[in-house]
Amino acid sequence: MYIYIFMILIVVEVVGVVLLFNILRKQHIVVDELWSNIAAALVKRHAVIPRLVAVVKASSAYELQIQRSVAAAGRDDIQETSVAESELQKNVVILIESYPEMRVQKNFKILLDELMETEDVIQGDRLLYNRA
């Protein structure tokens, strides 16, 4: 009789160990998946975002050059006219030109949005990882 009870206890312990191992293995897989999500977000931060910064800097320099050339052209035109027409033309050029909106502002906004999105993803993935 004691042998049967002893065998039942051994079987229950083996089943418990197997179930515990399976639970721990599943949890380990979940933790690995969450860590890979964090790693992917960090790779995005360290690889994609610096390229976006470089693109924005390049377009900013190009648009600054355009603004300077437009302003210089306006000054050159104003200097070539007579004094009386000079003031009138200066006012007209300022009104017409009004320094056109450049794409750099949009690029900076896109860059900022991308940075914020990436940081939010990293923060969310870290929270999930810490809970696991």
Short mmCIF file of the C-alpha atoms (twelve columns), coordinates in Angstrom:
data_MODEL
# 
_entry.id   MODEL 
# 
loop_
_atom_site.group_PDB 
_atom_site.id 
_atom_site.type_symbol 
_atom_site.label_atom_id 
_atom_site.label_alt_id 
_atom_site.label_comp_id 
_atom_site.label_asym_id 
_atom_site.label_seq_id 
_atom_site.Cartn_x 
_atom_site.Cartn_y 
_atom_site.Cartn_z 
_atom_site.pdbx_PDB_model_num 
ATOM 1   C CA . MET A 1   0.000  0.000   0.000   1 
ATOM 2   C CA . TYR A 2   2.799  2.413   0.910   1 
ATOM 3   C CA . ILE A 3   4.522  1.531   -2.335  1 
ATOM 4   C CA . TYR A 4   1.495  2.684   -4.347  1 
ATOM 5   C CA . ILE A 5   1.296  5.951   -2.448  1 
ATOM 6   C CA . PHE A 6   5.035  6.448   -2.915  1 
ATOM 7   C CA . MET A 7   4.748  5.740   -6.690  1 
ATOM 8   C CA . ILE A 8   1.794  8.135   -7.000  1 
ATOM 9   C CA . LEU A 9   3.792  10.847  -5.221  1 
ATOM 10  C CA . ILE A 10  6.758  10.264  -7.552  1 
ATOM 11  C CA . VAL A 11  4.496  10.452  -10.633 1 
ATOM 12  C CA . VAL A 12  2.865  13.651  -9.334  1 
ATOM 13  C CA . GLU A 13  6.289  15.179  -8.674  1 
ATOM 14  C CA . VAL A 14  7.532  14.224  -12.165 1 
ATOM 15  C CA . VAL A 15  4.406  15.680  -13.779 1 
ATOM 16  C CA . GLY A 16  4.817  18.834  -11.660 1 
ATOM 17  C CA . VAL A 17  8.458  19.192  -12.673 1 
ATOM 18  C CA . VAL A 18  7.573  18.719  -16.353 1 
ATOM 19  C CA . LEU A 19  4.755  21.273  -16.126 1 
ATOM 20  C CA . LEU A 20  7.001  23.736  -14.289 1 
ATOM 21  C CA . PHE A 21  9.723  23.266  -16.908 1 
ATOM 22  C CA . ASN A 22  7.231  23.928  -19.725 1 
ATOM 23  C CA . ILE A 23  5.925  27.069  -18.013 1 
ATOM 24  C CA . LEU A 24  9.438  28.373  -17.444 1 
ATOM 25  C CA . ARG A 25  10.448 27.557  -21.032 1 
ATOM 26  C CA . LYS A 26  7.433  29.446  -22.429 1 
ATOM 27  C CA . GLN A 27  8.265  32.415  -20.207 1 
ATOM 28  C CA . HIS A 28  11.876 32.303  -21.430 1 
ATOM 29  C CA . ILE A 29  10.666 32.399  -25.045 1 
ATOM 30  C CA . VAL A 30  8.413  35.385  -24.285 1 
ATOM 31  C CA . VAL A 31  11.296 37.231  -22.626 1 
ATOM 32  C CA . ASP A 32  13.544 36.518  -25.622 1 
ATOM 33  C CA . GLU A 33  10.891 37.866  -28.010 1 
ATOM 34  C CA . LEU A 34  10.439 41.007  -25.932 1 
ATOM 35  C CA . TRP A 35  14.194 41.576  -25.790 1 
ATOM 36  C CA . SER A 36  14.427 41.198  -29.566 1 
ATOM 37  C CA . ASN A 37  11.732 43.887  -29.896 1 
ATOM 38  C CA . ILE A 38  13.838 46.213  -27.739 1 
ATOM 39  C CA . ALA A 39  16.942 45.375  -29.764 1 
ATOM 40  C CA . ALA A 40  15.117 46.116  -33.029 1 
ATOM 41  C CA . ALA A 41  13.948 49.489  -31.716 1 
ATOM 42  C CA . LEU A 42  17.461 50.339  -30.554 1 
ATOM 43  C CA . VAL A 43  18.870 49.395  -33.958 1 
ATOM 44  C CA . LYS A 44  16.291 51.691  -35.537 1 
ATOM 45  C CA . ARG A 45  17.315 54.497  -33.220 1 
ATOM 46  C CA . HIS A 46  21.014 54.044  -33.867 1 
ATOM 47  C CA . ALA A 47  20.824 53.394  -37.613 1 
ATOM 48  C CA . VAL A 48  17.823 55.109  -39.175 1 
ATOM 49  C CA . ILE A 49  17.552 58.291  -37.143 1 
ATOM 50  C CA . PRO A 50  21.136 59.523  -37.745 1 
ATOM 51  C CA . ARG A 51  20.486 59.122  -41.478 1 
ATOM 52  C CA . LEU A 52  17.333 61.196  -41.137 1 
ATOM 53  C CA . VAL A 53  19.332 63.869  -39.315 1 
ATOM 54  C CA . ALA A 54  21.878 63.904  -42.141 1 
ATOM 55  C CA . VAL A 55  19.132 64.293  -44.748 1 
ATOM 56  C CA . VAL A 56  17.542 67.157  -42.837 1 
ATOM 57  C CA . LYS A 57  20.911 68.884  -42.410 1 
ATOM 58  C CA . ALA A 58  21.635 68.566  -46.135 1 
ATOM 59  C CA . SER A 59  18.249 69.927  -47.160 1 
ATOM 60  C CA . SER A 60  18.564 72.695  -44.592 1 
ATOM 61  C CA . ALA A 61  21.897 73.788  -46.040 1 
ATOM 62  C CA . TYR A 62  20.477 73.684  -49.570 1 
ATOM 63  C CA . GLU A 63  17.430 75.732  -48.648 1 
ATOM 64  C CA . LEU A 64  19.563 78.220  -46.730 1 
ATOM 65  C CA . GLN A 65  21.631 78.686  -49.869 1 
ATOM 66  C CA . ILE A 66  18.429 79.272  -51.870 1 
ATOM 67  C CA . GLN A 67  17.181 81.852  -49.361 1 
ATOM 68  C CA . ARG A 68  20.509 83.674  -49.463 1 
ATOM 69  C CA . SER A 69  20.569 83.729  -53.249 1 
ATOM 70  C CA . VAL A 70  16.984 85.033  -53.392 1 
ATOM 71  C CA . ALA A 71  17.815 87.749  -50.867 1 
ATOM 72  C CA . ALA A 72  21.007 88.670  -52.736 1 
ATOM 73  C CA . ALA A 73  19.165 88.831  -56.030 1 
ATOM 74  C CA . GLY A 74  16.590 91.129  -54.445 1 
ATOM 75  C CA . ARG A 75  19.299 93.399  -53.070 1 
ATOM 76  C CA . ASP A 76  21.112 93.489  -56.427 1 
ATOM 77  C CA . ASP A 77  17.923 94.432  -58.243 1 
ATOM 78  C CA . ILE A 78  17.132 97.136  -55.714 1 
ATOM 79  C CA . GLN A 79  20.618 98.664  -55.964 1 
ATOM 80  C CA . GLU A 80  20.405 98.931  -59.757 1 
ATOM 81  C CA . THR A 81  17.224 101.002 -59.797 1 
ATOM 82  C CA . SER A 82  16.852 104.638 -59.112 1 
ATOM 83  C CA . VAL A 83  16.506 105.942 -55.582 1 
ATOM 84  C CA . ALA A 84  12.813 106.775 -55.956 1 
ATOM 85  C CA . GLU A 85  11.932 103.366 -57.295 1 
ATOM 86  C CA . SER A 86  14.227 101.731 -54.798 1 
ATOM 87  C CA . GLU A 87  11.953 102.095 -51.786 1 
ATOM 88  C CA . LEU A 88  8.863  101.035 -53.706 1 
ATOM 89  C CA . GLN A 89  10.580 98.019  -55.193 1 
ATOM 90  C CA . LYS A 90  12.047 97.085  -51.825 1 
ATOM 91  C CA . ASN A 91  8.585  97.044  -50.256 1 
ATOM 92  C CA . VAL A 92  7.142  95.062  -53.167 1 
ATOM 93  C CA . VAL A 93  9.932  92.506  -53.054 1 
ATOM 94  C CA . ILE A 94  9.456  92.068  -49.322 1 
ATOM 95  C CA . LEU A 95  5.726  91.562  -49.757 1 
ATOM 96  C CA . ILE A 96  6.059  89.164  -52.686 1 
ATOM 97  C CA . GLU A 97  9.011  87.244  -51.332 1 
ATOM 98  C CA . SER A 98  7.991  86.972  -47.688 1 
ATOM 99  C CA . TYR A 99  10.675 84.337  -47.437 1 
ATOM 100 C CA . PRO A 100 8.795  81.339  -48.808 1 
ATOM 101 C CA . GLU A 101 8.100  78.496  -46.440 1 
ATOM 102 C CA . MET A 102 10.824 75.956  -46.840 1 
ATOM 103 C CA . ARG A 103 10.589 72.209  -46.587 1 
ATOM 104 C CA . VAL A 104 13.111 72.139  -43.745 1 
ATOM 105 C CA . GLN A 105 10.404 72.867  -41.194 1 
ATOM 106 C CA . LYS A 106 8.464  69.850  -42.442 1 
ATOM 107 C CA . ASN A 107 11.601 67.698  -42.402 1 
ATOM 108 C CA . PHE A 108 12.391 68.739  -38.844 1 
ATOM 109 C CA . LYS A 109 8.809  67.909  -37.854 1 
ATOM 110 C CA . ILE A 110 9.084  64.504  -39.526 1 
ATOM 111 C CA . LEU A 111 12.384 63.886  -37.748 1 
ATOM 112 C CA . LEU A 112 10.938 64.901  -34.401 1 
ATOM 113 C CA . ASP A 113 7.909  62.648  -34.912 1 
ATOM 114 C CA . GLU A 114 10.185 59.741  -35.846 1 
ATOM 115 C CA . LEU A 115 12.312 60.290  -32.734 1 
ATOM 116 C CA . MET A 116 9.274  60.447  -30.491 1 
ATOM 117 C CA . GLU A 117 7.741  57.332  -32.058 1 
ATOM 118 C CA . THR A 118 10.965 55.368  -31.681 1 
ATOM 119 C CA . GLU A 119 11.385 56.426  -28.057 1 
ATOM 120 C CA . ASP A 120 7.765  55.471  -27.320 1 
ATOM 121 C CA . VAL A 121 8.314  52.038  -28.865 1 
ATOM 122 C CA . ILE A 122 11.464 51.512  -26.808 1 
ATOM 123 C CA . GLN A 123 9.724  52.589  -23.625 1 
ATOM 124 C CA . GLY A 124 6.731  50.315  -24.291 1 
ATOM 125 C CA . ASP A 125 8.932  47.348  -25.114 1 
ATOM 126 C CA . ARG A 126 10.978 47.884  -21.960 1 
ATOM 127 C CA . LEU A 127 7.826  47.967  -19.846 1 
ATOM 128 C CA . LEU A 128 6.654  44.687  -21.358 1 
ATOM 129 C CA . TYR A 129 10.106 43.178  -20.869 1 
ATOM 130 C CA . ASN A 130 10.232 44.235  -17.236 1 
ATOM 131 C CA . ARG A 131 6.780  42.760  -16.589 1 
ATOM 132 C CA . ALA A 132 7.782  39.407  -18.089 1 
# 
